[in-house]
Amino acid sequence: MIDAVFACNGGFLAAGDALTAPVGLTAAQWQVLGFLEDGAATAAEVARRRGLRRQSVQETVNRLLRNGMLERMPNPADARAPLLSLTSQARSAMGALGVAQVEWAEELAAEVSEGDLEVTLRTLRRLRELAVRPRL
C-alpha cells in the first residue's frame, strides 16, 4: 500500500509539473504558492501543514523569492521567521493554473466513483494521522 501511495504521489508530481510548466512553475512551487493563497505564513508553517521537510520548503521558497513570486514581511510573532506572501505575479500564475487544475481534476474524478474517492480520502487522512503520531 505504501508503495502504491508513493507511486501515486510521483504521478501527481509529474502531472503537476506538466500543468505548471506553462506558467514557469514546478509542482513543488505550486504546493507552496497554493498554501499561501489563503494568507501569509512562515516556511515552517507551510512545511508542517503540507507534511513536507522544512529544508525542502525553504529551498522552494528561496527559488520563489528569487523569481519574484513571493515577498517577505515582518512577523510580529517571531522576528527570525518572516511571513511569506504572494506577489501579484504569483497570483496571476495561480489564477491561470486554476482553470487547468480544475479540468485535470475533473477528468480524473470522472474515472473513479464518488464512493471510492470518499473512502480513499478518509483512509489517507487516517493513515497520515497514524504516521505522524508519536511512537511510544
Short mmCIF file of N, CA and C in Angstrom, two decimals:
data_model
loop_
_atom_site.label_atom_id
_atom_site.label_comp_id
_atom_site.label_asym_id
_atom_site.label_seq_id
_atom_site.Cartn_x
_atom_site.Cartn_y
_atom_site.Cartn_z
N MET A 1 0.82 -1.18 0.00
CA MET A 1 0.00 0.00 0.00
C MET A 1 0.88 1.26 0.00
N ILE A 2 1.92 1.27 0.83
CA ILE A 2 2.79 2.45 0.89
C ILE A 2 3.46 2.68 -0.46
N ASP A 3 3.87 1.61 -1.09
CA ASP A 3 4.48 1.72 -2.42
C ASP A 3 3.49 2.34 -3.41
N ALA A 4 2.23 1.93 -3.32
CA ALA A 4 1.20 2.48 -4.22
C ALA A 4 0.99 3.97 -3.95
N VAL A 5 1.02 4.38 -2.68
CA VAL A 5 0.85 5.79 -2.35
C VAL A 5 2.03 6.60 -2.88
N PHE A 6 3.27 6.07 -2.69
CA PHE A 6 4.45 6.76 -3.22
C PHE A 6 4.37 6.89 -4.74
N ALA A 7 3.96 5.81 -5.41
CA ALA A 7 3.85 5.84 -6.87
C ALA A 7 2.78 6.84 -7.31
N CYS A 8 1.66 6.88 -6.59
CA CYS A 8 0.59 7.83 -6.91
C CYS A 8 1.10 9.26 -6.72
N ASN A 9 1.82 9.51 -5.63
CA ASN A 9 2.39 10.83 -5.40
C ASN A 9 3.34 11.22 -6.53
N GLY A 10 4.15 10.27 -6.96
CA GLY A 10 5.05 10.54 -8.09
C GLY A 10 4.27 10.91 -9.34
N GLY A 11 3.17 10.22 -9.58
CA GLY A 11 2.32 10.55 -10.73
C GLY A 11 1.70 11.93 -10.60
N PHE A 12 1.25 12.26 -9.39
CA PHE A 12 0.68 13.60 -9.17
C PHE A 12 1.73 14.69 -9.35
N LEU A 13 2.96 14.44 -8.89
CA LEU A 13 4.02 15.43 -9.07
C LEU A 13 4.36 15.62 -10.54
N ALA A 14 4.42 14.51 -11.29
CA ALA A 14 4.70 14.61 -12.72
C ALA A 14 3.58 15.38 -13.43
N ALA A 15 2.33 15.06 -13.08
CA ALA A 15 1.20 15.78 -13.68
C ALA A 15 1.23 17.25 -13.27
N GLY A 16 1.58 17.51 -12.01
CA GLY A 16 1.68 18.89 -11.54
C GLY A 16 2.75 19.66 -12.28
N ASP A 17 3.90 19.01 -12.52
CA ASP A 17 4.96 19.67 -13.29
C ASP A 17 4.48 20.02 -14.69
N ALA A 18 3.72 19.10 -15.31
CA ALA A 18 3.20 19.36 -16.66
C ALA A 18 2.18 20.51 -16.64
N LEU A 19 1.33 20.55 -15.61
CA LEU A 19 0.33 21.62 -15.51
C LEU A 19 0.96 22.98 -15.25
N THR A 20 2.03 23.00 -14.46
CA THR A 20 2.61 24.28 -14.04
C THR A 20 3.67 24.82 -14.99
N ALA A 21 4.21 23.97 -15.84
CA ALA A 21 5.29 24.40 -16.74
C ALA A 21 4.91 25.62 -17.59
N PRO A 22 3.69 25.70 -18.13
CA PRO A 22 3.35 26.87 -18.96
C PRO A 22 3.42 28.22 -18.23
N VAL A 23 3.31 28.20 -16.89
CA VAL A 23 3.42 29.46 -16.15
C VAL A 23 4.76 29.58 -15.43
N GLY A 24 5.71 28.70 -15.77
CA GLY A 24 7.06 28.79 -15.24
C GLY A 24 7.24 28.30 -13.82
N LEU A 25 6.39 27.38 -13.37
CA LEU A 25 6.48 26.84 -12.02
C LEU A 25 6.72 25.34 -12.05
N THR A 26 7.02 24.78 -10.88
CA THR A 26 7.08 23.34 -10.70
C THR A 26 5.95 22.94 -9.76
N ALA A 27 5.70 21.65 -9.66
CA ALA A 27 4.67 21.17 -8.75
C ALA A 27 5.00 21.56 -7.31
N ALA A 28 6.27 21.47 -6.93
CA ALA A 28 6.68 21.83 -5.57
C ALA A 28 6.40 23.31 -5.30
N GLN A 29 6.69 24.16 -6.27
CA GLN A 29 6.42 25.60 -6.11
C GLN A 29 4.93 25.85 -6.02
N TRP A 30 4.16 25.12 -6.80
CA TRP A 30 2.71 25.24 -6.80
C TRP A 30 2.15 24.89 -5.42
N GLN A 31 2.69 23.85 -4.80
CA GLN A 31 2.23 23.46 -3.47
C GLN A 31 2.42 24.60 -2.47
N VAL A 32 3.57 25.23 -2.51
CA VAL A 32 3.85 26.34 -1.59
C VAL A 32 2.94 27.52 -1.89
N LEU A 33 2.85 27.91 -3.15
CA LEU A 33 2.01 29.06 -3.51
C LEU A 33 0.55 28.78 -3.18
N GLY A 34 0.10 27.56 -3.42
CA GLY A 34 -1.29 27.20 -3.13
C GLY A 34 -1.62 27.36 -1.65
N PHE A 35 -0.68 26.99 -0.80
CA PHE A 35 -0.89 27.16 0.64
C PHE A 35 -0.99 28.64 1.00
N LEU A 36 -0.14 29.44 0.39
CA LEU A 36 -0.08 30.87 0.72
C LEU A 36 -1.21 31.68 0.10
N GLU A 37 -1.99 31.07 -0.77
CA GLU A 37 -3.15 31.79 -1.32
C GLU A 37 -4.13 32.18 -0.22
N ASP A 38 -4.16 31.39 0.85
CA ASP A 38 -5.09 31.67 1.95
C ASP A 38 -4.57 32.72 2.92
N GLY A 39 -3.32 33.17 2.73
CA GLY A 39 -2.76 34.20 3.60
C GLY A 39 -1.30 33.93 3.90
N ALA A 40 -0.65 34.93 4.43
CA ALA A 40 0.77 34.84 4.73
C ALA A 40 1.03 33.78 5.80
N ALA A 41 2.21 33.16 5.69
CA ALA A 41 2.64 32.14 6.64
C ALA A 41 4.15 32.03 6.58
N THR A 42 4.74 31.35 7.54
CA THR A 42 6.17 31.11 7.52
C THR A 42 6.46 29.83 6.74
N ALA A 43 7.72 29.66 6.34
CA ALA A 43 8.12 28.44 5.64
C ALA A 43 7.87 27.23 6.51
N ALA A 44 8.13 27.35 7.81
CA ALA A 44 7.90 26.22 8.72
C ALA A 44 6.44 25.84 8.79
N GLU A 45 5.54 26.84 8.77
CA GLU A 45 4.11 26.54 8.78
C GLU A 45 3.69 25.81 7.50
N VAL A 46 4.22 26.25 6.37
CA VAL A 46 3.91 25.58 5.10
C VAL A 46 4.36 24.13 5.17
N ALA A 47 5.58 23.91 5.63
CA ALA A 47 6.11 22.55 5.71
C ALA A 47 5.26 21.68 6.62
N ARG A 48 4.95 22.18 7.78
CA ARG A 48 4.17 21.41 8.75
C ARG A 48 2.80 21.04 8.20
N ARG A 49 2.10 22.00 7.63
CA ARG A 49 0.74 21.74 7.15
C ARG A 49 0.71 20.90 5.88
N ARG A 50 1.75 20.99 5.07
CA ARG A 50 1.80 20.19 3.84
C ARG A 50 2.45 18.82 4.07
N GLY A 51 3.00 18.61 5.26
CA GLY A 51 3.65 17.35 5.55
C GLY A 51 4.98 17.18 4.83
N LEU A 52 5.69 18.29 4.65
CA LEU A 52 6.95 18.28 3.92
C LEU A 52 8.10 18.62 4.86
N ARG A 53 9.31 18.33 4.41
CA ARG A 53 10.51 18.71 5.18
C ARG A 53 10.70 20.22 5.10
N ARG A 54 11.03 20.82 6.24
CA ARG A 54 11.22 22.26 6.29
C ARG A 54 12.32 22.72 5.34
N GLN A 55 13.40 21.93 5.25
CA GLN A 55 14.51 22.30 4.38
C GLN A 55 14.08 22.32 2.91
N SER A 56 13.28 21.36 2.51
CA SER A 56 12.80 21.32 1.12
C SER A 56 11.92 22.52 0.81
N VAL A 57 11.04 22.85 1.75
CA VAL A 57 10.16 24.00 1.57
C VAL A 57 11.00 25.28 1.51
N GLN A 58 12.01 25.38 2.36
CA GLN A 58 12.85 26.58 2.36
C GLN A 58 13.57 26.75 1.04
N GLU A 59 14.06 25.65 0.46
CA GLU A 59 14.71 25.73 -0.85
C GLU A 59 13.73 26.22 -1.91
N THR A 60 12.52 25.70 -1.87
CA THR A 60 11.49 26.12 -2.83
C THR A 60 11.13 27.59 -2.61
N VAL A 61 10.99 27.99 -1.36
CA VAL A 61 10.70 29.40 -1.03
C VAL A 61 11.80 30.30 -1.57
N ASN A 62 13.05 29.91 -1.38
CA ASN A 62 14.16 30.73 -1.87
C ASN A 62 14.09 30.92 -3.38
N ARG A 63 13.75 29.87 -4.12
CA ARG A 63 13.59 29.99 -5.58
C ARG A 63 12.44 30.93 -5.92
N LEU A 64 11.34 30.79 -5.20
CA LEU A 64 10.17 31.64 -5.46
C LEU A 64 10.47 33.11 -5.14
N LEU A 65 11.25 33.35 -4.11
CA LEU A 65 11.66 34.72 -3.79
C LEU A 65 12.53 35.29 -4.92
N ARG A 66 13.49 34.50 -5.40
CA ARG A 66 14.37 34.96 -6.49
C ARG A 66 13.58 35.21 -7.77
N ASN A 67 12.52 34.43 -7.99
CA ASN A 67 11.72 34.56 -9.22
C ASN A 67 10.61 35.60 -9.11
N GLY A 68 10.55 36.30 -7.99
CA GLY A 68 9.55 37.35 -7.84
C GLY A 68 8.15 36.86 -7.55
N MET A 69 8.02 35.63 -7.09
CA MET A 69 6.69 35.06 -6.80
C MET A 69 6.27 35.25 -5.35
N LEU A 70 7.25 35.46 -4.47
CA LEU A 70 6.96 35.66 -3.05
C LEU A 70 7.67 36.91 -2.55
N GLU A 71 7.13 37.44 -1.47
CA GLU A 71 7.81 38.52 -0.77
C GLU A 71 7.79 38.21 0.72
N ARG A 72 8.83 38.69 1.40
CA ARG A 72 8.93 38.53 2.86
C ARG A 72 8.30 39.72 3.54
N MET A 73 7.66 39.45 4.68
CA MET A 73 7.08 40.50 5.51
C MET A 73 7.50 40.25 6.96
N PRO A 74 7.61 41.29 7.75
CA PRO A 74 7.96 41.09 9.17
C PRO A 74 6.90 40.23 9.85
N ASN A 75 7.37 39.39 10.75
CA ASN A 75 6.48 38.52 11.52
C ASN A 75 6.45 39.02 12.95
N PRO A 76 5.35 39.59 13.39
CA PRO A 76 5.28 40.12 14.74
C PRO A 76 5.46 39.05 15.82
N ALA A 77 5.16 37.80 15.48
CA ALA A 77 5.27 36.71 16.45
C ALA A 77 6.70 36.17 16.58
N ASP A 78 7.51 36.34 15.52
CA ASP A 78 8.87 35.79 15.54
C ASP A 78 9.71 36.52 14.49
N ALA A 79 10.55 37.42 14.93
CA ALA A 79 11.35 38.23 14.00
C ALA A 79 12.30 37.38 13.15
N ARG A 80 12.65 36.18 13.62
CA ARG A 80 13.58 35.32 12.87
C ARG A 80 12.89 34.53 11.76
N ALA A 81 11.57 34.48 11.77
CA ALA A 81 10.82 33.70 10.79
C ALA A 81 9.87 34.62 10.04
N PRO A 82 10.32 35.21 8.93
CA PRO A 82 9.46 36.15 8.21
C PRO A 82 8.22 35.47 7.65
N LEU A 83 7.18 36.26 7.53
CA LEU A 83 5.98 35.78 6.86
C LEU A 83 6.20 35.88 5.36
N LEU A 84 5.64 34.95 4.63
CA LEU A 84 5.74 34.92 3.17
C LEU A 84 4.37 35.20 2.58
N SER A 85 4.34 36.00 1.54
CA SER A 85 3.06 36.28 0.87
C SER A 85 3.28 36.30 -0.64
N LEU A 86 2.19 36.05 -1.35
CA LEU A 86 2.24 36.02 -2.81
C LEU A 86 2.37 37.42 -3.38
N THR A 87 3.12 37.52 -4.47
CA THR A 87 3.19 38.77 -5.23
C THR A 87 2.07 38.75 -6.26
N SER A 88 1.87 39.86 -6.94
CA SER A 88 0.85 39.90 -8.00
C SER A 88 1.21 38.92 -9.12
N GLN A 89 2.51 38.75 -9.36
CA GLN A 89 2.96 37.79 -10.38
C GLN A 89 2.51 36.37 -10.00
N ALA A 90 2.65 36.01 -8.73
CA ALA A 90 2.25 34.68 -8.26
C ALA A 90 0.73 34.52 -8.34
N ARG A 91 0.01 35.56 -7.97
CA ARG A 91 -1.47 35.48 -8.03
C ARG A 91 -1.94 35.29 -9.47
N SER A 92 -1.27 35.93 -10.39
CA SER A 92 -1.60 35.78 -11.80
C SER A 92 -1.34 34.34 -12.26
N ALA A 93 -0.19 33.80 -11.89
CA ALA A 93 0.15 32.42 -12.26
C ALA A 93 -0.84 31.44 -11.65
N MET A 94 -1.21 31.66 -10.40
CA MET A 94 -2.15 30.75 -9.74
C MET A 94 -3.53 30.84 -10.38
N GLY A 95 -3.92 32.02 -10.79
CA GLY A 95 -5.20 32.17 -11.50
C GLY A 95 -5.21 31.39 -12.79
N ALA A 96 -4.12 31.48 -13.55
CA ALA A 96 -4.01 30.74 -14.81
C ALA A 96 -4.03 29.24 -14.55
N LEU A 97 -3.40 28.81 -13.48
CA LEU A 97 -3.37 27.38 -13.15
C LEU A 97 -4.72 26.85 -12.70
N GLY A 98 -5.51 27.70 -12.10
CA GLY A 98 -6.80 27.26 -11.55
C GLY A 98 -7.66 26.54 -12.55
N VAL A 99 -7.81 27.11 -13.73
CA VAL A 99 -8.66 26.51 -14.76
C VAL A 99 -8.11 25.16 -15.20
N ALA A 100 -6.82 25.10 -15.47
CA ALA A 100 -6.19 23.85 -15.91
C ALA A 100 -6.29 22.78 -14.83
N GLN A 101 -6.10 23.17 -13.58
CA GLN A 101 -6.16 22.21 -12.48
C GLN A 101 -7.57 21.64 -12.31
N VAL A 102 -8.57 22.48 -12.41
CA VAL A 102 -9.96 22.02 -12.27
C VAL A 102 -10.30 21.04 -13.39
N GLU A 103 -9.92 21.37 -14.61
CA GLU A 103 -10.18 20.47 -15.74
C GLU A 103 -9.51 19.12 -15.53
N TRP A 104 -8.23 19.14 -15.13
CA TRP A 104 -7.48 17.92 -14.89
C TRP A 104 -8.12 17.09 -13.78
N ALA A 105 -8.46 17.73 -12.67
CA ALA A 105 -9.05 17.02 -11.54
C ALA A 105 -10.40 16.42 -11.90
N GLU A 106 -11.18 17.15 -12.68
CA GLU A 106 -12.49 16.62 -13.10
C GLU A 106 -12.34 15.41 -14.02
N GLU A 107 -11.33 15.44 -14.89
CA GLU A 107 -11.05 14.29 -15.75
C GLU A 107 -10.71 13.06 -14.91
N LEU A 108 -9.87 13.26 -13.90
CA LEU A 108 -9.50 12.14 -13.02
C LEU A 108 -10.72 11.63 -12.26
N ALA A 109 -11.44 12.55 -11.66
CA ALA A 109 -12.59 12.17 -10.84
C ALA A 109 -13.66 11.43 -11.64
N ALA A 110 -13.78 11.76 -12.92
CA ALA A 110 -14.77 11.09 -13.76
C ALA A 110 -14.46 9.62 -13.95
N GLU A 111 -13.21 9.24 -13.72
CA GLU A 111 -12.79 7.85 -13.91
C GLU A 111 -12.87 7.02 -12.63
N VAL A 112 -13.19 7.66 -11.50
CA VAL A 112 -13.27 6.97 -10.22
C VAL A 112 -14.60 7.33 -9.56
N SER A 113 -15.27 6.32 -8.98
CA SER A 113 -16.57 6.59 -8.37
C SER A 113 -16.44 7.53 -7.17
N GLU A 114 -17.50 8.27 -6.92
CA GLU A 114 -17.50 9.19 -5.79
C GLU A 114 -17.29 8.44 -4.48
N GLY A 115 -17.90 7.28 -4.35
CA GLY A 115 -17.72 6.47 -3.15
C GLY A 115 -16.29 6.06 -2.94
N ASP A 116 -15.63 5.62 -4.02
CA ASP A 116 -14.22 5.24 -3.92
C ASP A 116 -13.35 6.42 -3.53
N LEU A 117 -13.64 7.59 -4.10
CA LEU A 117 -12.87 8.79 -3.75
C LEU A 117 -13.05 9.15 -2.27
N GLU A 118 -14.29 9.05 -1.77
CA GLU A 118 -14.55 9.37 -0.37
C GLU A 118 -13.83 8.41 0.57
N VAL A 119 -13.87 7.11 0.27
CA VAL A 119 -13.19 6.11 1.09
C VAL A 119 -11.68 6.34 1.04
N THR A 120 -11.16 6.61 -0.14
CA THR A 120 -9.72 6.85 -0.28
C THR A 120 -9.29 8.06 0.54
N LEU A 121 -10.02 9.14 0.45
CA LEU A 121 -9.69 10.35 1.20
C LEU A 121 -9.73 10.08 2.70
N ARG A 122 -10.79 9.42 3.17
CA ARG A 122 -10.88 9.09 4.59
C ARG A 122 -9.72 8.21 5.04
N THR A 123 -9.39 7.22 4.22
CA THR A 123 -8.30 6.30 4.56
C THR A 123 -6.95 7.02 4.59
N LEU A 124 -6.68 7.86 3.59
CA LEU A 124 -5.42 8.59 3.55
C LEU A 124 -5.29 9.53 4.74
N ARG A 125 -6.36 10.20 5.10
CA ARG A 125 -6.32 11.10 6.26
C ARG A 125 -6.02 10.31 7.53
N ARG A 126 -6.65 9.16 7.68
CA ARG A 126 -6.41 8.34 8.88
C ARG A 126 -4.98 7.81 8.89
N LEU A 127 -4.48 7.37 7.76
CA LEU A 127 -3.11 6.88 7.70
C LEU A 127 -2.12 7.98 8.04
N ARG A 128 -2.39 9.20 7.59
CA ARG A 128 -1.49 10.31 7.94
C ARG A 128 -1.51 10.56 9.44
N GLU A 129 -2.69 10.55 10.03
CA GLU A 129 -2.78 10.72 11.49
C GLU A 129 -1.92 9.68 12.20
N LEU A 130 -2.03 8.44 11.77
CA LEU A 130 -1.28 7.36 12.40
C LEU A 130 0.23 7.49 12.15
N ALA A 131 0.59 7.91 10.97
CA ALA A 131 2.00 8.00 10.61
C ALA A 131 2.73 9.09 11.38
N VAL A 132 2.05 10.18 11.71
CA VAL A 132 2.72 11.30 12.36
C VAL A 132 2.57 11.29 13.87
N ARG A 133 1.79 10.37 14.42
CA ARG A 133 1.63 10.36 15.88
C ARG A 133 2.92 9.86 16.53
N PRO A 134 3.18 10.37 17.72
CA PRO A 134 4.41 9.97 18.43
C PRO A 134 4.42 8.47 18.73
N ARG A 135 5.56 7.88 18.60
CA ARG A 135 5.76 6.47 18.94
C ARG A 135 6.03 6.35 20.43
N LEU A 136 5.52 5.31 21.04
CA LEU A 136 5.78 5.08 22.47
C LEU A 136 7.07 4.34 22.68
#
